[in-house]
């Protein structure tokens, strides 16, 4: 395993554990970065290799480096952090990152005293190990804004005394929704990476892992189960989502035998559990939509549309309206769907012109479709998606479009 | 940690009736008692309306005094609590009780240090 993938996989876990050990996110990040710098040098030596449990090595090294650094400093924070570190029982063997630490950190990052944008940016940075440009892309926001939000959020956590713990049961109803939003975003970043290749499996896997941990911790929260089901049912289709050559395959054209039946079964079981609880929420409905898509040989679009209608009542956002329009096209035809799409305005979002292009093409309005594809291509930042859109546009232009 | 919880009220409208004020005092008093029982109460007080305020400025050795608050805004500081609790979550929990008692929003800010 090369160091970049070790970094990607272990960064968040190590920062979470070091935050508990040091009592401060900034110090934890510094310590983990220090440890990675040491690792980079050490593991590149001839005869050396990446240890079997690199996370444990990083945590132990980061802890020791932090202690050395704190002993040299004499600020109030340093003394406080040193006291915390020394309070930890002396461990004789290497200690790996602790799963609960990540849950603690995610609740801290998603604290309601932070702005929604800061919550997600911070979680993606600290737990997902994403770099600022990637987060900016995911949010359609300038890099400077994101970087400023992260700095400010870390400062507020420290200054305002936002605690590092999983909230008490009574606090959960209002503490949970931002956590779910953030996990969903991390998953999406992994599913449609903003830069580079389309599938950033590690991020999606990370989101699924965190969602599973959350479902373990809160088995009675239907929206947690709904989110997990949504992620699993989306993840299940990953193997069919790109062709061997790398290009995107649409849902209708996917080879369903490639879908992960185990994940689908698990997702369907979760959706059934949610239905029994009868406390519907946005994630449960989206999971149900994906359950319909993964049930049987073809999607039942009437059922999908009915679920989108429900979703629009709970979360009437332009993105939901756009997705609903795709279902409308299947049930009532592209003309009705196009009318709905043309009312929408989602600045910077390439899937709006891409959807419009597809509907226009199906209506035989080729010139307008080509123009809409061009608009979508300009907005798309992911290479694979751009190639997909370019192929569609070229097919249209040469008159080989599907009817 | 020490937190300041302040309440700002729109004092431009009609003054509350005596009955309203008494109910208010009773509710706030109950929160104060609870804080003291929990040992987190440091200090609290209500302020007279802003027309009782005076601003003192010293500039280049000259002192000027002006009638009125810092700024003639509609919302003016009406009272505050200083509490000492474990973390922001605990402070926010108390702020919720205070906001209910005062029927007004509460701003929660940590102290940078105490003299």
Short mmCIF file of C-alpha atoms in Angstrom, two decimals:
data_model
loop_
_atom_site.label_atom_id
_atom_site.label_comp_id
_atom_site.label_asym_id
_atom_site.label_seq_id
_atom_site.Cartn_x
_atom_site.Cartn_y
_atom_site.Cartn_z
CA UNK A 1 0.00 0.00 0.00
CA UNK A 2 1.43 3.40 -0.95
CA UNK A 3 1.55 6.27 1.50
CA UNK A 4 -1.15 8.32 -0.25
CA UNK A 5 -3.74 5.61 0.24
CA UNK A 6 -2.58 5.05 3.82
CA UNK A 7 -3.01 8.78 4.43
CA UNK A 8 -6.45 8.80 2.86
CA UNK A 9 -7.59 5.79 4.84
CA UNK A 10 -6.09 6.63 8.21
CA UNK A 11 -6.03 10.42 8.49
CA UNK A 12 -9.55 10.91 9.87
CA UNK A 13 -9.35 7.98 12.24
CA UNK A 14 -6.03 9.14 13.64
CA UNK A 15 -7.15 12.78 14.05
CA UNK A 16 -10.26 11.59 15.89
CA UNK A 17 -8.25 9.51 18.35
CA UNK A 18 -5.59 12.18 18.83
CA UNK A 19 -8.31 14.76 19.48
CA UNK A 20 -9.47 12.67 22.43
CA UNK A 21 -5.90 12.20 23.64
CA UNK A 22 -4.98 15.89 23.27
CA UNK A 23 -8.30 17.61 23.86
CA UNK A 24 -7.75 19.91 20.89
CA UNK A 25 -8.44 19.40 17.18
CA UNK A 26 -5.68 21.74 15.97
CA UNK A 27 -3.02 20.01 18.07
CA UNK A 28 -4.35 16.64 16.93
CA UNK A 29 -4.05 17.59 13.26
CA UNK A 30 -0.52 18.89 13.76
CA UNK A 31 0.51 15.74 15.58
CA UNK A 32 -0.95 13.47 12.90
CA UNK A 33 0.68 15.48 10.12
CA UNK A 34 4.00 15.28 12.01
CA UNK A 35 3.63 11.53 12.31
CA UNK A 36 2.87 11.17 8.61
CA UNK A 37 5.96 13.23 7.79
CA UNK A 38 8.04 10.85 9.94
CA UNK A 39 6.37 7.85 8.32
CA UNK A 40 7.01 9.19 4.83
CA UNK A 41 10.73 9.35 5.54
CA UNK A 42 10.93 6.08 7.46
CA UNK A 43 8.88 3.92 5.10
CA UNK A 44 10.75 5.19 2.05
CA UNK A 45 14.08 3.85 3.43
CA UNK A 46 15.46 0.77 1.71
CA UNK A 47 14.43 -2.36 3.58
CA UNK A 48 11.54 -0.57 5.25
CA UNK A 49 7.89 -1.07 4.41
CA UNK A 50 4.48 0.23 5.48
CA UNK A 51 3.55 -1.63 8.70
CA UNK A 52 0.54 -3.95 8.70
CA UNK A 53 -1.45 -1.60 10.92
CA UNK A 54 -0.29 1.86 9.77
CA UNK A 55 -3.05 3.62 11.77
CA UNK A 56 -1.72 2.24 15.05
CA UNK A 57 1.80 3.29 14.11
CA UNK A 58 0.62 6.81 13.23
CA UNK A 59 -1.41 7.19 16.45
CA UNK A 60 1.48 6.06 18.64
CA UNK A 61 3.99 8.22 16.78
CA UNK A 62 1.66 11.23 16.77
CA UNK A 63 1.09 10.84 20.51
CA UNK A 64 4.81 10.72 21.24
CA UNK A 65 5.59 13.62 18.92
CA UNK A 66 2.82 15.69 20.50
CA UNK A 67 4.17 14.96 23.96
CA UNK A 68 7.70 16.00 22.91
CA UNK A 69 6.39 19.17 21.34
CA UNK A 70 4.20 20.03 24.35
CA UNK A 71 7.10 19.53 26.75
CA UNK A 72 9.01 22.19 24.82
CA UNK A 73 6.12 24.65 24.91
CA UNK A 74 4.74 26.40 27.92
CA UNK A 75 1.45 27.95 26.83
CA UNK A 76 -1.68 27.29 28.83
CA UNK A 77 -3.05 25.07 26.02
CA UNK A 78 0.18 23.09 25.88
CA UNK A 79 0.15 22.44 29.62
CA UNK A 80 -3.49 21.44 29.46
CA UNK A 81 -2.92 19.07 26.55
CA UNK A 82 0.19 17.61 28.16
CA UNK A 83 -1.74 16.94 31.36
CA UNK A 84 -4.40 15.14 29.33
CA UNK A 85 -1.80 13.04 27.52
CA UNK A 86 0.02 12.08 30.66
CA UNK A 87 -3.29 11.19 32.23
CA UNK A 88 -3.69 8.41 29.67
CA UNK A 89 -2.47 5.09 31.03
CA UNK A 90 0.97 4.29 29.67
CA UNK A 91 0.47 1.79 26.89
CA UNK A 92 3.07 -0.84 26.28
CA UNK A 93 1.89 -1.77 22.82
CA UNK A 94 0.68 0.25 19.87
CA UNK A 95 -2.92 1.39 20.11
CA UNK A 96 -4.97 1.75 16.96
CA UNK A 97 -7.57 4.39 16.28
CA UNK A 98 -10.77 3.88 18.29
CA UNK A 99 -14.07 3.76 16.42
CA UNK A 100 -15.98 5.70 19.08
CA UNK A 101 -13.54 8.56 18.66
CA UNK A 102 -14.82 9.10 15.15
CA UNK A 103 -18.41 9.24 16.35
CA UNK A 104 -17.40 11.71 19.02
CA UNK A 105 -15.59 13.81 16.46
CA UNK A 106 -18.46 13.73 13.99
CA UNK A 107 -20.88 15.01 16.63
CA UNK A 108 -18.41 17.75 17.52
CA UNK A 109 -17.93 18.73 13.88
CA UNK A 110 -21.69 18.70 13.30
CA UNK A 111 -22.52 20.72 16.41
CA UNK A 112 -25.53 23.04 15.93
CA UNK A 113 -23.45 25.97 17.22
CA UNK A 114 -21.53 25.75 13.91
CA UNK A 115 -23.00 26.86 10.58
CA UNK A 116 -24.19 24.05 8.30
CA UNK A 117 -21.45 24.75 5.76
CA UNK A 118 -18.79 24.72 8.49
CA UNK A 119 -20.14 21.43 9.85
CA UNK A 120 -19.81 19.62 6.56
CA UNK A 121 -16.54 21.22 5.55
CA UNK A 122 -14.99 20.32 8.89
CA UNK A 123 -16.21 16.73 8.85
CA UNK A 124 -15.03 16.22 5.29
CA UNK A 125 -11.64 17.69 6.18
CA UNK A 126 -11.13 15.97 9.54
CA UNK A 127 -12.93 12.65 9.15
CA UNK A 128 -12.94 12.24 5.40
CA UNK A 129 -9.40 13.51 4.94
CA UNK A 130 -10.55 15.61 1.95
CA UNK A 131 -8.49 18.54 0.81
CA UNK A 132 -10.01 22.03 0.67
CA UNK A 133 -10.42 22.16 -3.18
CA UNK A 134 -12.40 18.90 -3.13
CA UNK A 135 -14.70 20.22 -0.42
CA UNK A 136 -15.16 23.48 -2.31
CA UNK A 137 -16.24 21.53 -5.39
CA UNK A 138 -18.70 19.41 -3.42
CA UNK A 139 -20.27 22.61 -2.13
CA UNK A 140 -20.06 24.72 -5.28
CA UNK A 141 -18.22 27.29 -3.12
CA UNK A 142 -14.92 29.16 -3.55
CA UNK A 143 -11.87 27.50 -1.96
CA UNK A 144 -11.08 30.59 0.14
CA UNK A 145 -14.57 30.45 1.67
CA UNK A 146 -14.20 26.80 2.63
CA UNK A 147 -10.73 27.22 4.06
CA UNK A 148 -11.89 30.23 6.11
CA UNK A 149 -14.93 28.29 7.39
CA UNK A 150 -12.75 25.42 8.54
CA UNK A 151 -10.33 27.70 10.36
CA UNK A 152 -13.17 29.62 12.00
CA UNK A 153 -15.04 26.46 13.00
CA UNK A 154 -11.97 24.95 14.65
CA UNK A 155 -11.43 28.20 16.52
CA UNK A 156 -15.01 28.26 17.71
CA UNK A 157 -14.88 24.63 18.88
CA UNK A 158 -11.86 25.50 21.00
CA UNK A 159 -12.95 28.95 22.19
CA UNK A 160 -16.63 28.27 22.87
CA UNK A 161 -15.96 24.93 24.54
CA UNK A 162 -17.88 22.68 22.14
CA UNK A 163 -17.49 19.27 23.79
CA UNK A 164 -15.94 16.18 22.27
CA UNK A 165 -18.52 13.52 23.01
CA UNK A 166 -21.54 11.68 21.69
CA UNK A 167 -24.62 13.66 22.84
CA UNK A 168 -27.05 12.35 25.43
CA UNK A 169 -30.21 10.61 24.22
CA UNK A 170 -32.41 13.66 24.87
CA UNK A 171 -30.22 15.83 22.63
CA UNK A 172 -30.16 13.39 19.73
CA UNK A 173 -33.27 14.51 17.79
CA UNK A 174 -31.67 17.84 17.02
CA UNK A 175 -28.06 16.73 16.97
CA UNK A 176 -28.59 13.90 14.51
CA UNK A 177 -29.88 15.57 11.26
CA UNK A 178 -26.69 17.52 10.53
CA UNK A 179 -24.63 14.36 11.10
CA UNK A 180 -26.74 12.46 8.56
CA UNK A 181 -26.40 15.26 5.99
CA UNK A 182 -22.65 15.23 6.40
CA UNK A 183 -22.34 11.43 6.02
CA UNK A 184 -24.47 11.57 2.90
CA UNK A 185 -22.20 14.25 1.43
CA UNK A 186 -19.07 12.26 2.17
CA UNK A 187 -20.65 9.26 0.46
CA UNK A 188 -21.54 11.36 -2.58
CA UNK A 189 -18.05 12.78 -2.78
CA UNK A 190 -16.81 9.20 -2.94
CA UNK A 191 -19.47 8.20 -5.45
CA UNK A 192 -18.96 11.12 -7.84
CA UNK A 193 -15.52 12.44 -6.97
CA UNK A 194 -15.13 16.10 -7.83
CA UNK A 195 -11.77 15.60 -9.47
CA UNK A 196 -9.89 12.68 -10.88
CA UNK A 197 -11.52 9.31 -11.55
CA UNK A 198 -15.25 8.97 -10.97
CA UNK A 199 -15.26 6.52 -8.10
CA UNK A 200 -13.44 7.35 -4.88
CA UNK A 201 -14.25 4.04 -3.26
CA UNK A 202 -12.47 4.80 -0.01
CA UNK A 203 -14.64 7.84 0.76
CA UNK A 204 -17.86 6.00 0.06
CA UNK A 205 -16.63 3.07 2.09
CA UNK A 206 -15.78 5.48 4.89
CA UNK A 207 -19.28 6.99 4.81
CA UNK A 208 -20.85 3.53 4.83
CA UNK A 209 -18.60 2.53 7.72
CA UNK A 210 -19.56 5.62 9.73
CA UNK A 211 -23.25 5.14 8.88
CA UNK A 212 -23.05 1.52 10.06
CA UNK A 213 -21.39 2.62 13.29
CA UNK A 214 -24.13 5.22 13.75
CA UNK A 215 -26.83 2.59 13.10
CA UNK A 216 -25.18 0.34 15.71
CA UNK A 217 -25.20 3.19 18.17
CA UNK A 218 -28.75 4.35 17.39
CA UNK A 219 -30.73 1.34 16.18
CA UNK A 220 -34.03 3.05 17.07
CA UNK A 221 -33.51 6.09 14.87
CA UNK A 222 -35.31 5.32 11.58
CA UNK A 223 -33.51 8.09 9.69
CA UNK A 224 -30.15 6.55 10.62
CA UNK A 225 -31.36 3.22 9.22
CA UNK A 226 -32.76 5.07 6.22
CA UNK A 227 -29.45 6.73 5.50
CA UNK A 228 -27.57 3.45 5.83
CA UNK A 229 -30.07 1.73 3.50
CA UNK A 230 -29.74 4.57 0.98
CA UNK A 231 -25.96 4.31 1.00
CA UNK A 232 -25.97 0.50 0.71
CA UNK A 233 -28.48 0.44 -2.16
CA UNK A 234 -26.49 3.08 -4.04
CA UNK A 235 -23.19 1.35 -3.30
CA UNK A 236 -24.64 -1.97 -4.49
CA UNK A 237 -24.92 -0.61 -8.04
CA UNK A 238 -21.36 0.64 -8.15
CA UNK A 239 -19.93 -2.37 -10.08
CA UNK A 240 -22.40 -1.74 -12.93
CA UNK A 241 -22.09 2.02 -12.93
CA UNK A 242 -19.00 2.23 -15.11
CA UNK A 243 -18.02 0.17 -18.14
CA UNK A 244 -14.65 -1.65 -18.18
CA UNK A 245 -13.25 1.28 -20.17
CA UNK A 246 -14.33 3.67 -17.42
CA UNK A 247 -17.32 5.48 -18.90
CA UNK A 248 -20.63 5.93 -17.09
CA UNK A 249 -23.46 3.46 -17.68
CA UNK A 250 -26.94 4.86 -16.98
CA UNK A 251 -29.35 3.05 -14.65
CA UNK A 252 -31.52 1.82 -17.54
CA UNK A 253 -28.49 0.38 -19.36
CA UNK A 254 -26.78 -1.19 -16.35
CA UNK A 255 -26.08 -4.91 -16.26
CA UNK A 256 -28.13 -5.83 -13.19
CA UNK A 257 -26.26 -9.09 -12.72
CA UNK A 258 -23.26 -7.00 -11.66
CA UNK A 259 -25.13 -5.47 -8.72
CA UNK A 260 -24.07 -6.58 -5.26
CA UNK A 261 -26.98 -8.79 -4.17
CA UNK A 262 -25.78 -8.94 -0.56
CA UNK A 263 -25.80 -5.15 -0.15
CA UNK A 264 -29.20 -4.98 -1.88
CA UNK A 265 -30.65 -7.61 0.47
CA UNK A 266 -29.29 -5.73 3.47
CA UNK A 267 -30.65 -2.42 2.13
CA UNK A 268 -34.09 -3.89 1.45
CA UNK A 269 -34.22 -5.38 4.95
CA UNK A 270 -33.40 -1.96 6.43
CA UNK A 271 -36.11 -0.29 4.32
CA UNK A 272 -38.63 -2.88 5.61
CA UNK A 273 -37.53 -2.14 9.18
CA UNK A 274 -38.12 1.58 8.52
CA UNK A 275 -41.57 0.90 7.04
CA UNK A 276 -42.54 -1.05 10.15
CA UNK A 277 -41.60 1.92 12.32
CA UNK A 278 -43.77 4.21 10.19
CA UNK A 279 -41.91 7.43 10.98
CA UNK A 280 -40.95 8.44 7.43
CA UNK A 281 -38.18 10.94 6.80
CA UNK A 282 -36.20 12.17 3.78
CA UNK A 283 -33.49 9.48 3.98
CA UNK A 284 -35.99 6.66 4.41
CA UNK A 285 -37.93 7.84 1.35
CA UNK A 286 -34.77 8.10 -0.74
CA UNK A 287 -33.83 4.60 0.44
CA UNK A 288 -37.29 3.38 -0.58
CA UNK A 289 -36.80 4.92 -4.05
CA UNK A 290 -33.54 3.02 -4.38
CA UNK A 291 -35.22 -0.13 -3.08
CA UNK A 292 -37.74 0.17 -5.94
CA UNK A 293 -34.90 0.64 -8.45
CA UNK A 294 -33.14 -2.48 -7.18
CA UNK A 295 -36.25 -4.68 -6.96
CA UNK A 296 -37.01 -6.91 -9.94
CA UNK A 297 -35.78 -6.68 -13.53
CA UNK A 298 -36.79 -3.02 -14.10
CA UNK A 299 -37.67 0.08 -12.08
CA UNK A 300 -41.36 0.63 -11.31
CA UNK A 301 -41.42 4.33 -12.20
CA UNK A 302 -44.99 4.96 -11.00
CA UNK A 303 -43.93 3.88 -7.53
CA UNK A 304 -40.73 5.94 -7.81
CA UNK A 305 -42.73 9.03 -8.77
CA UNK A 306 -45.14 8.53 -5.84
CA UNK A 307 -42.15 8.40 -3.49
CA UNK A 308 -40.67 11.58 -5.02
CA UNK A 309 -44.02 13.30 -4.47
CA UNK A 310 -43.72 12.34 -0.77
CA UNK A 311 -40.14 13.55 -0.69
CA UNK A 312 -41.11 16.91 -2.22
CA UNK A 313 -43.52 17.44 0.68
CA UNK A 314 -40.74 16.88 3.24
CA UNK A 315 -37.82 18.52 1.40
CA UNK A 316 -38.98 20.74 -1.47
CA UNK A 317 -35.49 21.55 -2.82
CA UNK A 318 -34.64 22.19 -6.51
CA UNK A 319 -32.41 19.08 -6.55
CA UNK A 320 -35.30 16.86 -5.40
CA UNK A 321 -37.53 18.56 -7.99
CA UNK A 322 -34.93 17.77 -10.68
CA UNK A 323 -34.77 14.10 -9.67
CA UNK A 324 -38.54 13.95 -9.54
CA UNK A 325 -38.64 15.31 -13.11
CA UNK A 326 -36.60 12.29 -14.27
CA UNK A 327 -39.35 10.03 -12.85
CA UNK A 328 -42.02 12.28 -14.42
CA UNK A 329 -40.37 11.73 -17.83
CA UNK A 330 -40.71 7.96 -17.43
CA UNK A 331 -44.35 8.10 -16.28
CA UNK A 332 -45.83 11.07 -18.16
CA UNK A 333 -43.31 11.59 -20.96
CA UNK A 334 -40.40 13.98 -21.62
CA UNK A 335 -42.55 17.02 -22.52
CA UNK A 336 -44.21 17.18 -19.07
CA UNK A 337 -40.83 16.61 -17.41
CA UNK A 338 -39.16 19.33 -19.47
CA UNK A 339 -41.78 21.88 -18.40
CA UNK A 340 -40.94 21.06 -14.75
CA UNK A 341 -37.18 21.21 -15.35
CA UNK A 342 -37.37 24.58 -17.08
CA UNK A 343 -38.80 26.15 -13.94
CA UNK A 344 -35.69 25.20 -11.96
CA UNK A 345 -32.61 27.28 -11.30
CA UNK A 346 -29.60 25.58 -9.68
CA UNK A 347 -26.55 27.74 -10.43
CA UNK A 348 -23.39 25.79 -11.18
CA UNK A 349 -25.09 22.37 -11.08
CA UNK A 350 -24.22 20.45 -14.26
CA UNK A 351 -26.96 17.85 -13.85
CA UNK A 352 -29.67 20.47 -14.50
CA UNK A 353 -28.58 21.21 -18.11
CA UNK A 354 -27.64 17.52 -18.53
CA UNK A 355 -31.18 16.45 -17.63
CA UNK A 356 -32.65 19.16 -19.83
CA UNK A 357 -30.41 17.99 -22.69
CA UNK A 358 -31.61 14.40 -22.33
CA UNK A 359 -35.28 15.46 -22.32
CA UNK A 360 -34.78 17.75 -25.33
CA UNK A 361 -33.04 14.95 -27.22
CA UNK A 362 -35.95 12.60 -26.51
CA UNK A 363 -38.32 15.26 -27.87
CA UNK A 364 -36.25 15.46 -31.08
CA UNK A 365 -35.14 19.03 -30.35
CA UNK A 366 -31.56 18.17 -31.29
CA UNK A 367 -30.04 21.66 -31.61
CA UNK A 368 -31.30 22.75 -28.21
CA UNK A 369 -30.17 19.43 -26.73
CA UNK A 370 -26.65 19.90 -28.10
CA UNK A 371 -26.54 23.41 -26.60
CA UNK A 372 -27.72 22.09 -23.22
CA UNK A 373 -25.08 19.32 -23.28
CA UNK A 374 -22.44 21.96 -24.00
CA UNK A 375 -23.62 23.94 -20.98
CA UNK A 376 -23.46 20.80 -18.82
CA UNK A 377 -19.96 19.94 -20.10
CA UNK A 378 -18.73 23.41 -19.13
CA UNK A 379 -20.06 22.95 -15.59
CA UNK A 380 -18.97 19.33 -15.04
CA UNK A 381 -15.69 18.99 -13.16
CA UNK A 382 -15.37 15.22 -13.07
CA UNK A 383 -13.50 13.86 -16.10
CA UNK A 384 -15.61 10.73 -16.42
CA UNK A 385 -18.86 12.66 -16.27
CA UNK A 386 -17.56 15.17 -18.79
CA UNK A 387 -16.58 12.38 -21.18
CA UNK A 388 -20.03 10.83 -20.76
CA UNK A 389 -21.71 14.14 -21.63
CA UNK A 390 -19.36 14.71 -24.58
CA UNK A 391 -20.19 11.26 -25.96
CA UNK A 392 -23.92 11.97 -25.67
CA UNK A 393 -23.47 15.28 -27.44
CA UNK A 394 -21.37 13.72 -30.22
CA UNK A 395 -23.95 10.92 -30.70
CA UNK A 396 -26.69 13.52 -31.02
CA UNK A 397 -24.74 15.67 -33.44
CA UNK A 398 -24.04 12.70 -35.71
CA UNK A 399 -27.71 11.66 -35.57
CA UNK A 400 -27.01 8.40 -33.77
CA UNK A 401 -28.97 9.36 -30.66
CA UNK A 402 -31.35 6.89 -29.07
CA UNK A 403 -34.98 7.68 -29.78
CA UNK B 1 -15.65 27.34 31.58
CA UNK B 2 -17.34 30.65 32.26
CA UNK B 3 -20.07 31.84 29.89
CA UNK B 4 -21.94 35.11 29.59
CA UNK B 5 -25.57 34.66 28.68
CA UNK B 6 -27.13 37.94 27.71
CA UNK B 7 -30.65 38.85 26.78
CA UNK B 8 -31.54 41.72 24.51
CA UNK B 9 -35.05 43.11 24.50
CA UNK B 10 -36.92 45.53 22.32
CA UNK B 11 -37.50 48.33 24.79
CA UNK B 12 -38.97 50.80 22.32
CA UNK B 13 -42.47 49.38 22.64
CA UNK B 14 -44.88 49.68 25.56
CA UNK B 15 -43.49 48.73 28.99
CA UNK B 16 -44.72 45.40 30.32
CA UNK B 17 -47.57 45.60 32.81
CA UNK B 18 -46.85 44.98 36.46
CA UNK B 19 -48.52 41.58 36.30
CA UNK B 20 -46.41 40.61 33.28
CA UNK B 21 -43.28 41.79 35.01
CA UNK B 22 -44.07 39.78 38.12
CA UNK B 23 -44.62 36.62 36.13
CA UNK B 24 -41.34 37.30 34.36
CA UNK B 25 -39.46 37.79 37.64
CA UNK B 26 -40.96 34.60 39.01
CA UNK B 27 -39.85 32.55 36.01
CA UNK B 28 -36.36 34.04 35.93
CA UNK B 29 -36.11 33.66 39.72
CA UNK B 30 -36.88 29.96 39.40
CA UNK B 31 -34.07 29.53 36.84
CA UNK B 32 -31.69 31.41 39.13
CA UNK B 33 -32.62 29.16 42.05
CA UNK B 34 -32.02 26.09 39.92
CA UNK B 35 -28.61 27.43 38.83
CA UNK B 36 -27.61 28.10 42.43
CA UNK B 37 -28.77 24.65 43.50
CA UNK B 38 -26.57 23.14 40.78
CA UNK B 39 -23.65 25.31 41.79
CA UNK B 40 -23.14 26.88 38.37
CA UNK B 41 -24.48 30.38 39.13
CA UNK B 42 -21.75 33.03 39.28
CA UNK B 43 -23.61 36.29 38.86
CA UNK B 44 -26.80 37.57 37.25
CA UNK B 45 -28.70 40.78 36.99
CA UNK B 46 -31.35 42.67 35.15
CA UNK B 47 -30.71 46.20 33.91
CA UNK B 48 -32.91 49.27 33.99
CA UNK B 49 -34.02 50.45 30.53
CA UNK B 50 -31.42 51.91 28.19
CA UNK B 51 -32.57 55.50 28.74
CA UNK B 52 -30.73 55.25 32.06
CA UNK B 53 -27.40 54.61 30.30
CA UNK B 54 -24.45 57.00 29.95
CA UNK B 55 -21.42 56.47 27.70
CA UNK B 56 -18.02 57.75 28.85
CA UNK B 57 -15.25 58.30 26.25
CA UNK B 58 -11.65 59.32 26.80
CA UNK B 59 -9.89 60.56 23.69
CA UNK B 60 -6.56 62.44 23.64
CA UNK B 61 -6.90 63.15 27.34
CA UNK B 62 -10.37 64.63 26.99
CA UNK B 63 -13.33 62.94 28.58
CA UNK B 64 -16.77 63.26 27.05
CA UNK B 65 -19.97 61.89 28.44
CA UNK B 66 -23.04 61.28 26.36
CA UNK B 67 -26.54 60.42 27.37
CA UNK B 68 -27.86 57.10 26.17
CA UNK B 69 -26.46 53.67 25.22
CA UNK B 70 -23.63 52.88 22.75
CA UNK B 71 -25.98 52.64 19.84
CA UNK B 72 -29.60 53.62 19.46
CA UNK B 73 -30.70 50.20 18.26
CA UNK B 74 -34.11 48.71 18.91
CA UNK B 75 -32.74 45.71 20.78
CA UNK B 76 -30.84 46.64 23.93
CA UNK B 77 -29.06 44.62 26.58
CA UNK B 78 -31.63 43.99 29.32
CA UNK B 79 -29.90 41.51 31.58
CA UNK B 80 -27.33 38.75 31.81
CA UNK B 81 -26.05 35.71 33.64
CA UNK B 82 -22.52 34.55 34.23
CA UNK B 83 -22.34 30.80 34.74
CA UNK B 84 -19.56 28.29 35.18
CA UNK B 85 -20.19 24.95 33.47
CA UNK B 86 -18.29 22.08 31.88
CA UNK B 87 -18.76 22.97 28.20
CA UNK B 88 -20.88 24.71 25.58
CA UNK B 89 -23.54 21.98 25.59
CA UNK B 90 -24.18 22.59 29.28
CA UNK B 91 -24.28 26.36 28.69
CA UNK B 92 -26.70 25.94 25.77
CA UNK B 93 -28.96 23.83 27.97
CA UNK B 94 -29.16 26.66 30.51
CA UNK B 95 -29.60 29.24 27.75
CA UNK B 96 -32.68 27.33 26.63
CA UNK B 97 -34.18 27.66 30.11
CA UNK B 98 -33.30 31.35 30.27
CA UNK B 99 -34.78 32.00 26.81
CA UNK B 100 -38.02 30.33 27.90
CA UNK B 101 -38.10 32.32 31.14
CA UNK B 102 -37.43 35.70 29.43
CA UNK B 103 -39.37 34.88 26.28
CA UNK B 104 -36.43 36.32 24.35
CA UNK B 105 -33.33 35.00 22.57
CA UNK B 106 -30.18 34.49 24.62
CA UNK B 107 -26.66 35.05 23.31
CA UNK B 108 -24.09 32.67 24.78
CA UNK B 109 -20.43 33.72 24.79
CA UNK B 110 -17.43 32.19 26.48
CA UNK B 111 -15.17 34.38 28.60
CA UNK B 112 -11.63 34.86 27.39
CA UNK B 113 -10.48 35.11 30.97
CA UNK B 114 -11.65 36.30 34.36
CA UNK B 115 -10.04 39.08 36.38
#
